[in-house]
Amino acid sequence: MKPLALGALALVSSTAFAPVLAADYAQIPELRPSYPTHWEGEPENPLKFELGLRYFYSRGSQEISVGNDYARAEDTSHILEVHGRIVDEHTSSYVKASGGYALATDGTYSTNVAPGDLRFSGGQIGHVGADFGYMPFGNDAFRIGGLVGYQYLKESPDKARADILQFDGLHVHALRLGVTAKADLGTFADITAEVAGIPYAWVTGSTPTYVIPAPGLINADRVTGTIDSAAYGASGELMLGIHPTENLTLRVGGRAWYLTGPTNANLIYTSSANPDQSTTVGTLLDSFAMFRYGGLVELTGRF
């Protein structure tokens, strides 16, 4: 009987004090929940994107020589470019692509067999290229690595001349192998640089058409070289970037490329009075060279 009485007393006591305990429990603050499964938060996207426009003020030249005779065309071209870049910060790599076309071109061509320089305007100057870069060396402030890329060049500075509409200029398909680097100057600025060799480039098409004295039986006074041969060279670019806002970059700098090599060519002699009549002479040029260099101004969005 005694245990039964004690149990009944405990039941009565708990029933009597239940309202008091309930009131006290309401005043206890809510317990802190457990940590979330992803307590470190969402990982940052390692991919960074750039898209923008460039203005390329460029000076270009093409020169061929056979024996003691040479012909040279020089131009000034104002090129508008579109470019894009994707950077993977996790792997320290990037891909980039760009394309540009001259909005205006003018220049001169000359030979040692005709006096003075003759002027031309118009023409077709353009380029398209893409690179893959990998920069595994360095730290957060400076990184360096290698690049491999492809570049296509269209060089026809005197295309607009009425007497050479049958010629299409030079087309170049080039392989680029080189070194690329980037230095961050705090959050406000950066410097990017690349130097690339061009171990192989295929050049096809035609050189500018040059005025010459009238030799031979067909009274030729024009000569054009058609080329289908390999070349080699180098290229480089250096840019200083300023970041006025988090998503905007202004860059200024310069770029240059150069190609040369022993080149097989056909020299086509024509007469401006009778352009349907021509004489073709196959030859190995003693020299062939083409280059373009100039200043760059860039406006790029980053996101």
PDB file of C-alpha atoms in Angstrom:
ATOM      1  CA  MET A   1       0.000   0.000   0.000  1.00  0.00           C
ATOM      2  CA  LYS A   2       2.838   2.401   0.757  1.00  0.00           C
ATOM      3  CA  PRO A   3       4.299   2.354  -2.802  1.00  0.00           C
ATOM      4  CA  LEU A   4       0.846   2.818  -4.234  1.00  0.00           C
ATOM      5  CA  ALA A   5       0.262   5.858  -2.035  1.00  0.00           C
ATOM      6  CA  LEU A   6       3.576   7.449  -3.059  1.00  0.00           C
ATOM      7  CA  GLY A   7       2.747   7.003  -6.750  1.00  0.00           C
ATOM      8  CA  ALA A   8      -0.622   8.637  -6.328  1.00  0.00           C
ATOM      9  CA  LEU A   9       0.987  11.567  -4.496  1.00  0.00           C
ATOM     10  CA  ALA A  10       3.517  12.109  -7.339  1.00  0.00           C
ATOM     11  CA  LEU A  11       0.774  12.081  -9.948  1.00  0.00           C
ATOM     12  CA  VAL A  12      -1.246  14.668  -8.053  1.00  0.00           C
ATOM     13  CA  SER A  13       1.845  16.897  -7.601  1.00  0.00           C
ATOM     14  CA  SER A  14       2.762  16.853 -11.295  1.00  0.00           C
ATOM     15  CA  THR A  15      -0.780  17.696 -12.263  1.00  0.00           C
ATOM     16  CA  ALA A  16      -0.864  20.618  -9.855  1.00  0.00           C
ATOM     17  CA  PHE A  17       2.403  22.155 -11.035  1.00  0.00           C
ATOM     18  CA  ALA A  18       1.898  21.621 -14.802  1.00  0.00           C
ATOM     19  CA  PRO A  19       0.556  25.161 -15.435  1.00  0.00           C
ATOM     20  CA  VAL A  20       3.564  26.666 -13.636  1.00  0.00           C
ATOM     21  CA  LEU A  21       6.075  24.642 -15.667  1.00  0.00           C
ATOM     22  CA  ALA A  22       4.313  25.550 -18.889  1.00  0.00           C
ATOM     23  CA  ALA A  23       4.556  29.244 -18.046  1.00  0.00           C
ATOM     24  CA  ASP A  24       8.279  28.956 -17.311  1.00  0.00           C
ATOM     25  CA  TYR A  25       8.956  27.021 -20.537  1.00  0.00           C
ATOM     26  CA  ALA A  26       7.416  29.794 -22.609  1.00  0.00           C
ATOM     27  CA  GLN A  27      10.080  32.178 -21.263  1.00  0.00           C
ATOM     28  CA  ILE A  28      13.035  29.964 -22.272  1.00  0.00           C
ATOM     29  CA  PRO A  29      14.624  31.238 -25.558  1.00  0.00           C
ATOM     30  CA  GLU A  30      14.469  29.009 -28.624  1.00  0.00           C
ATOM     31  CA  LEU A  31      17.414  26.681 -28.899  1.00  0.00           C
ATOM     32  CA  ARG A  32      19.973  27.310 -31.680  1.00  0.00           C
ATOM     33  CA  PRO A  33      19.413  24.964 -34.651  1.00  0.00           C
ATOM     34  CA  SER A  34      22.110  22.601 -35.848  1.00  0.00           C
ATOM     35  CA  TYR A  35      24.710  23.719 -38.435  1.00  0.00           C
ATOM     36  CA  PRO A  36      23.594  23.483 -42.070  1.00  0.00           C
ATOM     37  CA  THR A  37      25.069  20.757 -44.198  1.00  0.00           C
ATOM     38  CA  HIS A  38      26.930  23.334 -46.391  1.00  0.00           C
ATOM     39  CA  TRP A  39      28.150  25.490 -43.534  1.00  0.00           C
ATOM     40  CA  GLU A  40      30.880  27.108 -45.720  1.00  0.00           C
ATOM     41  CA  GLY A  41      28.280  28.709 -48.039  1.00  0.00           C
ATOM     42  CA  GLU A  42      27.867  28.471 -51.801  1.00  0.00           C
ATOM     43  CA  PRO A  43      31.219  28.182 -53.673  1.00  0.00           C
ATOM     44  CA  GLU A  44      32.210  31.137 -55.865  1.00  0.00           C
ATOM     45  CA  ASN A  45      31.944  30.597 -59.619  1.00  0.00           C
ATOM     46  CA  PRO A  46      35.548  30.150 -60.886  1.00  0.00           C
ATOM     47  CA  LEU A  47      34.632  31.344 -64.413  1.00  0.00           C
ATOM     48  CA  LYS A  48      35.126  35.024 -65.252  1.00  0.00           C
ATOM     49  CA  PHE A  49      33.973  36.563 -68.526  1.00  0.00           C
ATOM     50  CA  GLU A  50      35.162  39.579 -70.532  1.00  0.00           C
ATOM     51  CA  LEU A  51      33.593  41.091 -73.638  1.00  0.00           C
ATOM     52  CA  GLY A  52      34.533  44.350 -75.308  1.00  0.00           C
ATOM     53  CA  LEU A  53      35.671  46.504 -78.213  1.00  0.00           C
ATOM     54  CA  ARG A  54      39.113  47.660 -79.336  1.00  0.00           C
ATOM     55  CA  TYR A  55      40.411  50.317 -81.696  1.00  0.00           C
ATOM     56  CA  PHE A  56      43.676  49.340 -83.408  1.00  0.00           C
ATOM     57  CA  TYR A  57      45.603  52.163 -85.078  1.00  0.00           C
ATOM     58  CA  SER A  58      47.986  50.148 -87.237  1.00  0.00           C
ATOM     59  CA  ARG A  59      50.791  50.576 -89.734  1.00  0.00           C
ATOM     60  CA  GLY A  60      51.368  47.722 -92.154  1.00  0.00           C
ATOM     61  CA  SER A  61      53.890  46.779 -94.821  1.00  0.00           C
ATOM     62  CA  GLN A  62      54.412  44.106 -97.491  1.00  0.00           C
ATOM     63  CA  GLU A  63      57.663  43.762 -99.417  1.00  0.00           C
ATOM     64  CA  ILE A  64      58.978  41.338-102.027  1.00  0.00           C
ATOM     65  CA  SER A  65      62.283  41.301-103.875  1.00  0.00           C
ATOM     66  CA  VAL A  66      63.738  39.380-106.808  1.00  0.00           C
ATOM     67  CA  GLY A  67      67.393  39.994-107.554  1.00  0.00           C
ATOM     68  CA  ASN A  68      68.039  43.718-107.318  1.00  0.00           C
ATOM     69  CA  ASP A  69      64.386  44.665-107.788  1.00  0.00           C
ATOM     70  CA  TYR A  70      61.948  45.193-104.938  1.00  0.00           C
ATOM     71  CA  ALA A  71      58.342  46.270-104.464  1.00  0.00           C
ATOM     72  CA  ARG A  72      56.839  47.583-101.246  1.00  0.00           C
ATOM     73  CA  ALA A  73      53.352  48.605-100.077  1.00  0.00           C
ATOM     74  CA  GLU A  74      52.806  50.488 -96.815  1.00  0.00           C
ATOM     75  CA  ASP A  75      49.460  51.402 -95.286  1.00  0.00           C
ATOM     76  CA  THR A  76      47.777  53.031 -92.316  1.00  0.00           C
ATOM     77  CA  SER A  77      44.609  51.220 -91.240  1.00  0.00           C
ATOM     78  CA  HIS A  78      41.996  51.997 -88.589  1.00  0.00           C
ATOM     79  CA  ILE A  79      40.729  48.636 -87.321  1.00  0.00           C
ATOM     80  CA  LEU A  80      37.706  48.017 -85.079  1.00  0.00           C
ATOM     81  CA  GLU A  81      37.860  44.785 -83.079  1.00  0.00           C
ATOM     82  CA  VAL A  82      35.457  42.667 -81.025  1.00  0.00           C
ATOM     83  CA  HIS A  83      37.035  40.416 -78.398  1.00  0.00           C
ATOM     84  CA  GLY A  84      36.011  37.999 -75.653  1.00  0.00           C
ATOM     85  CA  ARG A  85      37.770  36.069 -72.919  1.00  0.00           C
ATOM     86  CA  ILE A  86      36.782  33.303 -70.464  1.00  0.00           C
ATOM     87  CA  VAL A  87      39.049  32.767 -67.447  1.00  0.00           C
ATOM     88  CA  ASP A  88      38.901  29.655 -65.241  1.00  0.00           C
ATOM     89  CA  GLU A  89      40.526  30.715 -61.969  1.00  0.00           C
ATOM     90  CA  HIS A  90      40.324  27.173 -60.594  1.00  0.00           C
ATOM     91  CA  THR A  91      42.661  25.799 -63.295  1.00  0.00           C
ATOM     92  CA  SER A  92      44.573  29.056 -64.037  1.00  0.00           C
ATOM     93  CA  SER A  93      43.605  28.808 -67.705  1.00  0.00           C
ATOM     94  CA  TYR A  94      41.737  30.895 -70.248  1.00  0.00           C
ATOM     95  CA  VAL A  95      40.417  30.949 -73.782  1.00  0.00           C
ATOM     96  CA  LYS A  96      40.105  34.134 -75.798  1.00  0.00           C
ATOM     97  CA  ALA A  97      39.046  35.116 -79.288  1.00  0.00           C
ATOM     98  CA  SER A  98      39.005  38.316 -81.315  1.00  0.00           C
ATOM     99  CA  GLY A  99      38.236  39.596 -84.769  1.00  0.00           C
ATOM    100  CA  GLY A 100      38.776  42.931 -86.472  1.00  0.00           C
ATOM    101  CA  TYR A 101      38.287  44.724 -89.773  1.00  0.00           C
ATOM    102  CA  ALA A 102      39.688  47.987 -91.108  1.00  0.00           C
ATOM    103  CA  LEU A 103      37.122  50.774 -91.386  1.00  0.00           C
ATOM    104  CA  ALA A 104      39.570  52.936 -93.361  1.00  0.00           C
ATOM    105  CA  THR A 105      42.875  52.257 -95.131  1.00  0.00           C
ATOM    106  CA  ASP A 106      45.261  54.425 -97.111  1.00  0.00           C
ATOM    107  CA  GLY A 107      48.883  54.121 -98.104  1.00  0.00           C
ATOM    108  CA  THR A 108      51.573  54.116-100.759  1.00  0.00           C
ATOM    109  CA  TYR A 109      53.365  51.552-102.900  1.00  0.00           C
ATOM    110  CA  SER A 110      56.735  51.881-104.553  1.00  0.00           C
ATOM    111  CA  THR A 111      59.365  49.985-106.540  1.00  0.00           C
ATOM    112  CA  ASN A 112      62.965  50.686-107.389  1.00  0.00           C
ATOM    113  CA  VAL A 113      62.137  50.527-111.112  1.00  0.00           C
ATOM    114  CA  ALA A 114      59.520  53.309-111.061  1.00  0.00           C
ATOM    115  CA  PRO A 115      60.127  56.801-109.682  1.00  0.00           C
ATOM    116  CA  GLY A 116      58.198  58.123-106.683  1.00  0.00           C
ATOM    117  CA  ASP A 117      55.511  56.666-104.432  1.00  0.00           C
ATOM    118  CA  LEU A 118      51.990  56.066-105.712  1.00  0.00           C
ATOM    119  CA  ARG A 119      49.082  56.476-103.309  1.00  0.00           C
ATOM    120  CA  PHE A 120      46.052  54.239-102.781  1.00  0.00           C
ATOM    121  CA  SER A 121      43.042  54.169-100.442  1.00  0.00           C
ATOM    122  CA  GLY A 122      40.394  51.654 -99.479  1.00  0.00           C
ATOM    123  CA  GLY A 123      41.464  48.048 -99.286  1.00  0.00           C
ATOM    124  CA  GLN A 124      40.648  45.088 -97.071  1.00  0.00           C
ATOM    125  CA  ILE A 125      42.559  44.497 -93.832  1.00  0.00           C
ATOM    126  CA  GLY A 126      41.226  42.068 -91.232  1.00  0.00           C
ATOM    127  CA  HIS A 127      42.092  39.332 -88.774  1.00  0.00           C
ATOM    128  CA  VAL A 128      40.492  36.593 -86.648  1.00  0.00           C
ATOM    129  CA  GLY A 129      42.216  34.596 -83.921  1.00  0.00           C
ATOM    130  CA  ALA A 130      41.775  32.390 -80.859  1.00  0.00           C
ATOM    131  CA  ASP A 131      44.164  31.342 -78.065  1.00  0.00           C
ATOM    132  CA  PHE A 132      44.235  28.884 -75.182  1.00  0.00           C
ATOM    133  CA  GLY A 133      46.444  29.946 -72.278  1.00  0.00           C
ATOM    134  CA  TYR A 134      47.590  28.120 -69.142  1.00  0.00           C
ATOM    135  CA  MET A 135      49.322  30.074 -66.347  1.00  0.00           C
ATOM    136  CA  PRO A 136      50.202  27.653 -63.521  1.00  0.00           C
ATOM    137  CA  PHE A 137      53.149  29.606 -62.121  1.00  0.00           C
ATOM    138  CA  GLY A 138      53.004  32.558 -59.739  1.00  0.00           C
ATOM    139  CA  ASN A 139      50.694  33.852 -57.029  1.00  0.00           C
ATOM    140  CA  ASP A 140      47.621  36.062 -56.653  1.00  0.00           C
ATOM    141  CA  ALA A 141      49.563  39.144 -57.809  1.00  0.00           C
ATOM    142  CA  PHE A 142      51.482  37.691 -60.766  1.00  0.00           C
ATOM    143  CA  ARG A 143      50.994  34.662 -62.996  1.00  0.00           C
ATOM    144  CA  ILE A 144      52.886  33.358 -66.021  1.00  0.00           C
ATOM    145  CA  GLY A 145      52.474  30.433 -68.393  1.00  0.00           C
ATOM    146  CA  GLY A 146      52.154  29.398 -72.019  1.00  0.00           C
ATOM    147  CA  LEU A 147      49.716  29.814 -74.887  1.00  0.00           C
ATOM    148  CA  VAL A 148      48.833  28.115 -78.156  1.00  0.00           C
ATOM    149  CA  GLY A 149      46.692  29.795 -80.771  1.00  0.00           C
ATOM    150  CA  TYR A 150      45.574  30.237 -84.355  1.00  0.00           C
ATOM    151  CA  GLN A 151      45.470  33.489 -86.323  1.00  0.00           C
ATOM    152  CA  TYR A 152      44.029  34.327 -89.721  1.00  0.00           C
ATOM    153  CA  LEU A 153      45.125  37.516 -91.497  1.00  0.00           C
ATOM    154  CA  LYS A 154      43.643  39.165 -94.578  1.00  0.00           C
ATOM    155  CA  GLU A 155      46.049  41.703 -96.087  1.00  0.00           C
ATOM    156  CA  SER A 156      44.845  43.478 -99.230  1.00  0.00           C
ATOM    157  CA  PRO A 157      45.614  47.162 -98.645  1.00  0.00           C
ATOM    158  CA  ASP A 158      45.068  48.272-102.274  1.00  0.00           C
ATOM    159  CA  LYS A 159      42.005  46.129-103.018  1.00  0.00           C
ATOM    160  CA  ALA A 160      39.891  49.197-103.893  1.00  0.00           C
ATOM    161  CA  ARG A 161      41.975  50.058-106.980  1.00  0.00           C
ATOM    162  CA  ALA A 162      39.929  49.687-110.163  1.00  0.00           C
ATOM    163  CA  ASP A 163      42.751  48.044-112.123  1.00  0.00           C
ATOM    164  CA  ILE A 164      43.312  45.073-109.767  1.00  0.00           C
ATOM    165  CA  LEU A 165      39.817  43.797-109.015  1.00  0.00           C
ATOM    166  CA  GLN A 166      40.844  40.304-110.116  1.00  0.00           C
ATOM    167  CA  PHE A 167      43.325  40.022-107.227  1.00  0.00           C
ATOM    168  CA  ASP A 168      42.212  39.231-103.671  1.00  0.00           C
ATOM    169  CA  GLY A 169      45.225  40.029-101.497  1.00  0.00           C
ATOM    170  CA  LEU A 170      47.118  37.750 -99.112  1.00  0.00           C
ATOM    171  CA  HIS A 171      45.527  35.193 -96.774  1.00  0.00           C
ATOM    172  CA  VAL A 172      47.597  33.925 -93.841  1.00  0.00           C
ATOM    173  CA  HIS A 173      46.848  30.957 -91.560  1.00  0.00           C
ATOM    174  CA  ALA A 174      49.310  31.021 -88.659  1.00  0.00           C
ATOM    175  CA  LEU A 175      50.128  28.829 -85.642  1.00  0.00           C
ATOM    176  CA  ARG A 176      51.165  30.726 -82.484  1.00  0.00           C
ATOM    177  CA  LEU A 177      53.176  29.300 -79.561  1.00  0.00           C
ATOM    178  CA  GLY A 178      54.327  31.573 -76.783  1.00  0.00           C
ATOM    179  CA  VAL A 179      54.438  32.921 -73.250  1.00  0.00           C
ATOM    180  CA  THR A 180      51.706  34.915 -71.501  1.00  0.00           C
ATOM    181  CA  ALA A 181      51.750  36.763 -68.172  1.00  0.00           C
ATOM    182  CA  LYS A 182      49.518  38.965 -66.035  1.00  0.00           C
ATOM    183  CA  ALA A 183      50.340  41.232 -63.083  1.00  0.00           C
ATOM    184  CA  ASP A 184      47.591  42.647 -60.844  1.00  0.00           C
ATOM    185  CA  LEU A 185      48.464  46.091 -59.477  1.00  0.00           C
ATOM    186  CA  GLY A 186      46.025  45.953 -56.586  1.00  0.00           C
ATOM    187  CA  THR A 187      42.334  46.126 -57.464  1.00  0.00           C
ATOM    188  CA  PHE A 188      42.728  49.253 -59.590  1.00  0.00           C
ATOM    189  CA  ALA A 189      44.976  48.152 -62.476  1.00  0.00           C
ATOM    190  CA  ASP A 190      46.680  45.243 -64.229  1.00  0.00           C
ATOM    191  CA  ILE A 191      49.306  44.572 -66.900  1.00  0.00           C
ATOM    192  CA  THR A 192      48.973  41.751 -69.444  1.00  0.00           C
ATOM    193  CA  ALA A 193      51.682  40.683 -71.881  1.00  0.00           C
ATOM    194  CA  GLU A 194      52.262  37.958 -74.430  1.00  0.00           C
ATOM    195  CA  VAL A 195      55.114  37.052 -76.761  1.00  0.00           C
ATOM    196  CA  ALA A 196      54.563  34.311 -79.327  1.00  0.00           C
ATOM    197  CA  GLY A 197      56.588  32.693 -82.031  1.00  0.00           C
ATOM    198  CA  ILE A 198      54.954  31.742 -85.326  1.00  0.00           C
ATOM    199  CA  PRO A 199      56.799  28.546 -86.294  1.00  0.00           C
ATOM    200  CA  TYR A 200      54.531  27.928 -89.256  1.00  0.00           C
ATOM    201  CA  ALA A 201      52.213  30.063 -91.374  1.00  0.00           C
ATOM    202  CA  TRP A 202      50.705  29.316 -94.759  1.00  0.00           C
ATOM    203  CA  VAL A 203      50.542  32.350 -97.048  1.00  0.00           C
ATOM    204  CA  THR A 204      48.396  32.300-100.160  1.00  0.00           C
ATOM    205  CA  GLY A 205      46.944  34.924-102.487  1.00  0.00           C
ATOM    206  CA  SER A 206      48.386  37.988-104.173  1.00  0.00           C
ATOM    207  CA  THR A 207      50.601  40.906-103.296  1.00  0.00           C
ATOM    208  CA  PRO A 208      49.679  44.490-104.175  1.00  0.00           C
ATOM    209  CA  THR A 209      49.924  45.332-107.878  1.00  0.00           C
ATOM    210  CA  TYR A 210      52.887  47.543-108.694  1.00  0.00           C
ATOM    211  CA  VAL A 211      53.393  49.960-111.562  1.00  0.00           C
ATOM    212  CA  ILE A 212      56.544  49.214-113.573  1.00  0.00           C
ATOM    213  CA  PRO A 213      58.142  50.490-116.780  1.00  0.00           C
ATOM    214  CA  ALA A 214      56.656  48.847-119.881  1.00  0.00           C
ATOM    215  CA  PRO A 215      58.903  45.874-120.753  1.00  0.00           C
ATOM    216  CA  GLY A 216      58.490  43.059-123.248  1.00  0.00           C
ATOM    217  CA  LEU A 217      56.166  42.463-126.137  1.00  0.00           C
ATOM    218  CA  ILE A 218      52.881  42.787-124.242  1.00  0.00           C
ATOM    219  CA  ASN A 219      53.675  46.325-123.107  1.00  0.00           C
ATOM    220  CA  ALA A 220      53.193  45.310-119.468  1.00  0.00           C
ATOM    221  CA  ASP A 221      53.098  48.144-116.961  1.00  0.00           C
ATOM    222  CA  ARG A 222      51.789  46.203-113.923  1.00  0.00           C
ATOM    223  CA  VAL A 223      53.177  43.262-111.950  1.00  0.00           C
ATOM    224  CA  THR A 224      51.515  41.214-109.204  1.00  0.00           C
ATOM    225  CA  GLY A 225      53.005  38.362-107.213  1.00  0.00           C
ATOM    226  CA  THR A 226      50.825  35.358-106.407  1.00  0.00           C
ATOM    227  CA  ILE A 227      52.081  33.365-103.427  1.00  0.00           C
ATOM    228  CA  ASP A 228      51.340  29.856-102.155  1.00  0.00           C
ATOM    229  CA  SER A 229      54.054  29.037 -99.655  1.00  0.00           C
ATOM    230  CA  ALA A 230      55.081  28.748 -95.993  1.00  0.00           C
ATOM    231  CA  ALA A 231      56.481  31.472 -93.734  1.00  0.00           C
ATOM    232  CA  TYR A 232      57.417  32.037 -90.094  1.00  0.00           C
ATOM    233  CA  GLY A 233      57.606  34.969 -87.690  1.00  0.00           C
ATOM    234  CA  ALA A 234      56.616  36.341 -84.291  1.00  0.00           C
ATOM    235  CA  SER A 235      53.985  38.445 -82.542  1.00  0.00           C
ATOM    236  CA  GLY A 236      53.575  40.318 -79.280  1.00  0.00           C
ATOM    237  CA  GLU A 237      51.139  42.410 -77.271  1.00  0.00           C
ATOM    238  CA  LEU A 238      51.389  44.559 -74.116  1.00  0.00           C
ATOM    239  CA  MET A 239      48.388  46.149 -72.364  1.00  0.00           C
ATOM    240  CA  LEU A 240      47.856  48.307 -69.254  1.00  0.00           C
ATOM    241  CA  GLY A 241      44.370  48.009 -67.780  1.00  0.00           C
ATOM    242  CA  ILE A 242      42.534  50.395 -65.438  1.00  0.00           C
ATOM    243  CA  HIS A 243      39.407  49.291 -63.530  1.00  0.00           C
ATOM    244  CA  PRO A 244      37.252  52.376 -62.797  1.00  0.00           C
ATOM    245  CA  THR A 245      34.438  50.106 -61.565  1.00  0.00           C
ATOM    246  CA  GLU A 246      34.138  46.460 -60.576  1.00  0.00           C
ATOM    247  CA  ASN A 247      32.740  45.464 -63.978  1.00  0.00           C
ATOM    248  CA  LEU A 248      34.505  47.864 -66.359  1.00  0.00           C
ATOM    249  CA  THR A 249      38.072  47.899 -67.698  1.00  0.00           C
ATOM    250  CA  LEU A 250      39.873  50.458 -69.863  1.00  0.00           C
ATOM    251  CA  ARG A 251      43.099  49.294 -71.501  1.00  0.00           C
ATOM    252  CA  VAL A 252      45.787  50.919 -73.637  1.00  0.00           C
ATOM    253  CA  GLY A 253      48.790  49.269 -75.203  1.00  0.00           C
ATOM    254  CA  GLY A 254      50.371  48.018 -78.391  1.00  0.00           C
ATOM    255  CA  ARG A 255      50.619  45.011 -80.682  1.00  0.00           C
ATOM    256  CA  ALA A 256      52.862  43.814 -83.509  1.00  0.00           C
ATOM    257  CA  TRP A 257      53.298  40.792 -85.772  1.00  0.00           C
ATOM    258  CA  TYR A 258      55.889  39.920 -88.416  1.00  0.00           C
ATOM    259  CA  LEU A 259      56.194  37.196 -91.081  1.00  0.00           C
ATOM    260  CA  THR A 260      58.991  36.313 -93.475  1.00  0.00           C
ATOM    261  CA  GLY A 261      60.539  33.344 -95.242  1.00  0.00           C
ATOM    262  CA  PRO A 262      61.706  31.963 -98.580  1.00  0.00           C
ATOM    263  CA  THR A 263      58.586  32.090-100.709  1.00  0.00           C
ATOM    264  CA  ASN A 264      57.606  30.646-104.052  1.00  0.00           C
ATOM    265  CA  ALA A 265      55.717  33.097-106.237  1.00  0.00           C
ATOM    266  CA  ASN A 266      54.371  33.632-109.717  1.00  0.00           C
ATOM    267  CA  LEU A 267      54.961  37.125-111.063  1.00  0.00           C
ATOM    268  CA  ILE A 268      52.066  38.095-113.333  1.00  0.00           C
ATOM    269  CA  TYR A 269      52.860  40.913-115.774  1.00  0.00           C
ATOM    270  CA  THR A 270      49.829  42.706-117.234  1.00  0.00           C
ATOM    271  CA  SER A 271      49.046  45.804-119.251  1.00  0.00           C
ATOM    272  CA  SER A 272      46.567  48.372-117.965  1.00  0.00           C
ATOM    273  CA  ALA A 273      45.625  49.038-121.603  1.00  0.00           C
ATOM    274  CA  ASN A 274      44.897  45.352-122.261  1.00  0.00           C
ATOM    275  CA  PRO A 275      44.394  43.572-118.883  1.00  0.00           C
ATOM    276  CA  ASP A 276      43.285  40.301-120.520  1.00  0.00           C
ATOM    277  CA  GLN A 277      46.797  39.796-121.850  1.00  0.00           C
ATOM    278  CA  SER A 278      49.422  38.679-119.320  1.00  0.00           C
ATOM    279  CA  THR A 279      52.737  36.896-118.882  1.00  0.00           C
ATOM    280  CA  THR A 280      53.451  34.702-115.829  1.00  0.00           C
ATOM    281  CA  VAL A 281      56.952  33.978-114.534  1.00  0.00           C
ATOM    282  CA  GLY A 282      57.491  31.488-111.694  1.00  0.00           C
ATOM    283  CA  THR A 283      60.277  32.351-109.261  1.00  0.00           C
ATOM    284  CA  LEU A 284      61.593  31.933-105.741  1.00  0.00           C
ATOM    285  CA  LEU A 285      61.506  35.352-104.114  1.00  0.00           C
ATOM    286  CA  ASP A 286      64.797  36.481-102.652  1.00  0.00           C
ATOM    287  CA  SER A 287      62.831  37.999 -99.786  1.00  0.00           C
ATOM    288  CA  PHE A 288      59.270  38.235 -98.591  1.00  0.00           C
ATOM    289  CA  ALA A 289      58.198  40.138 -95.482  1.00  0.00           C
ATOM    290  CA  MET A 290      55.002  41.512 -94.030  1.00  0.00           C
ATOM    291  CA  PHE A 291      54.317  43.140 -90.683  1.00  0.00           C
ATOM    292  CA  ARG A 292      51.751  45.205 -88.824  1.00  0.00           C
ATOM    293  CA  TYR A 293      52.128  47.163 -85.603  1.00  0.00           C
ATOM    294  CA  GLY A 294      50.338  49.923 -83.741  1.00  0.00           C
ATOM    295  CA  GLY A 295      48.480  51.165 -80.679  1.00  0.00           C
ATOM    296  CA  LEU A 296      45.387  49.732 -79.010  1.00  0.00           C
ATOM    297  CA  VAL A 297      42.567  51.290 -76.966  1.00  0.00           C
ATOM    298  CA  GLU A 298      40.104  48.890 -75.340  1.00  0.00           C
ATOM    299  CA  LEU A 299      36.793  49.119 -73.466  1.00  0.00           C
ATOM    300  CA  THR A 300      35.783  45.840 -71.796  1.00  0.00           C
ATOM    301  CA  GLY A 301      32.973  44.670 -69.547  1.00  0.00           C
ATOM    302  CA  ARG A 302      33.711  42.019 -66.904  1.00  0.00           C
ATOM    303  CA  PHE A 303      31.122  39.717 -65.372  1.00  0.00           C
TER     304      PHE A 303
END
